[in-house]
PDB file of C-alpha atoms in Angstrom:
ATOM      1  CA  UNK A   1     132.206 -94.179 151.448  1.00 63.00           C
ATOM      2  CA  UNK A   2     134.496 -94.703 154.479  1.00 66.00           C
ATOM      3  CA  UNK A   3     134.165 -90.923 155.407  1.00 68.00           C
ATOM      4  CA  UNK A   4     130.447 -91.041 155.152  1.00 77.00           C
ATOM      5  CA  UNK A   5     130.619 -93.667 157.546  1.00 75.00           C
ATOM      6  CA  UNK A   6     132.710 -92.046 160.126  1.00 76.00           C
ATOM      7  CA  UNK A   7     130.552 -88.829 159.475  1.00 77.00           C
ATOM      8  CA  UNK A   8     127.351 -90.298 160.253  1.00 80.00           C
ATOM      9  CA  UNK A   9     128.484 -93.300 162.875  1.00 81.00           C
ATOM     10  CA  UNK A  10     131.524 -91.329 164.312  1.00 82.00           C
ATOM     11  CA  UNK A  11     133.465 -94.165 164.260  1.00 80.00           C
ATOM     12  CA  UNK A  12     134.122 -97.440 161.816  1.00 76.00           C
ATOM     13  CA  UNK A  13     134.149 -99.838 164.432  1.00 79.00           C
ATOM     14  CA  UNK A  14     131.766-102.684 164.174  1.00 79.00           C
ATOM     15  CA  UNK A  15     130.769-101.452 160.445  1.00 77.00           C
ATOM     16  CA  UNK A  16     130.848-103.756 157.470  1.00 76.00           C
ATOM     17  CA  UNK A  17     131.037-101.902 153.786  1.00 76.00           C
ATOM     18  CA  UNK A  18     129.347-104.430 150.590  1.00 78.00           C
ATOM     19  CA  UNK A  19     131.637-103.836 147.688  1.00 76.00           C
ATOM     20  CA  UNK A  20     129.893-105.678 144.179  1.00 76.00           C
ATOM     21  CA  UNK A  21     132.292-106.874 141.962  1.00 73.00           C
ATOM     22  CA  UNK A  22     131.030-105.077 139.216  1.00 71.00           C
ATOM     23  CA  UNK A  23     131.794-101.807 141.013  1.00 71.00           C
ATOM     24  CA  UNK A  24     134.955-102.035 141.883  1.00 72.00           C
ATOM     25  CA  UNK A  25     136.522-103.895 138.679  1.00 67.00           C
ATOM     26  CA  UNK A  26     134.372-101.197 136.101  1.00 66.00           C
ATOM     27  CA  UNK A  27     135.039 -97.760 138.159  1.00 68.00           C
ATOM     28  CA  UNK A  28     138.075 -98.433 140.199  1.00 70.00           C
ATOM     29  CA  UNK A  29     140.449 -98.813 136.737  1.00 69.00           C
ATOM     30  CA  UNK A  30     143.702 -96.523 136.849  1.00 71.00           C
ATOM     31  CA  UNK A  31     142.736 -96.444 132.970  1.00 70.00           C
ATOM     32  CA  UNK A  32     139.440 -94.436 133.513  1.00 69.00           C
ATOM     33  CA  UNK A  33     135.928 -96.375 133.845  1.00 67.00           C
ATOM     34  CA  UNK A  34     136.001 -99.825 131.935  1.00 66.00           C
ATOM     35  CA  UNK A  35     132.714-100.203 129.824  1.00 65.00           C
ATOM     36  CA  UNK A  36     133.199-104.489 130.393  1.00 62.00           C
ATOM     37  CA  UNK A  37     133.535-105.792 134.162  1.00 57.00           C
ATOM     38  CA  UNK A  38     135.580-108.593 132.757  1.00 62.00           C
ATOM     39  CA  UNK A  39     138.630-105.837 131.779  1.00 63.00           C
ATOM     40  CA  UNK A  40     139.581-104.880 135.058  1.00 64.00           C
ATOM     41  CA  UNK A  41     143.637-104.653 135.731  1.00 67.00           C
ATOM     42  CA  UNK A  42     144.476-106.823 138.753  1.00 70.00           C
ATOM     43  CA  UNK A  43     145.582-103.545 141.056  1.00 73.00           C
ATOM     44  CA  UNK A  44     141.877-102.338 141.538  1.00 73.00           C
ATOM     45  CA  UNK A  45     141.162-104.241 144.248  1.00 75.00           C
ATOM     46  CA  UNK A  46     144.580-104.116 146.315  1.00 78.00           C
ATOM     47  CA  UNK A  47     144.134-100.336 145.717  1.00 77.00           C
ATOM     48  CA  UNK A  48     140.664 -99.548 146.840  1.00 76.00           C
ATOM     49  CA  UNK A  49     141.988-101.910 150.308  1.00 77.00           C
ATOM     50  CA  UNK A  50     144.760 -99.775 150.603  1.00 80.00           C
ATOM     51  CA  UNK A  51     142.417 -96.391 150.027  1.00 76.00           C
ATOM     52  CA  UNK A  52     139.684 -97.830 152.791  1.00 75.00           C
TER      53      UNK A  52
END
């Protein structure tokens, strides 16, 4: 997503990325994708931080 953004922009400055929380707790799981937002381990977000 980032690289798609400095692809097409050149640059990430001034550019904002919208993140649901569905998203990132059901497909971000080191376990595979989750099928209930609700199970999400507590590293997903600190990890897809880190990864942007």
């Amino acid at each position: 997503m980032v690289m798609a953004v400095k692809k097409y922009q050149k640059t990430t400055s001034k550019s904002y990325v919208y993140l649901s929380g569905w998203m990132v707790a059901g497909l971000r799981s080191e376990f595979g994708p989750l099928p209930d937002q609700s199970m999400h381990e507590k590293t997903s977000v600190p990890a897809l931080i880190n990864e942007i």
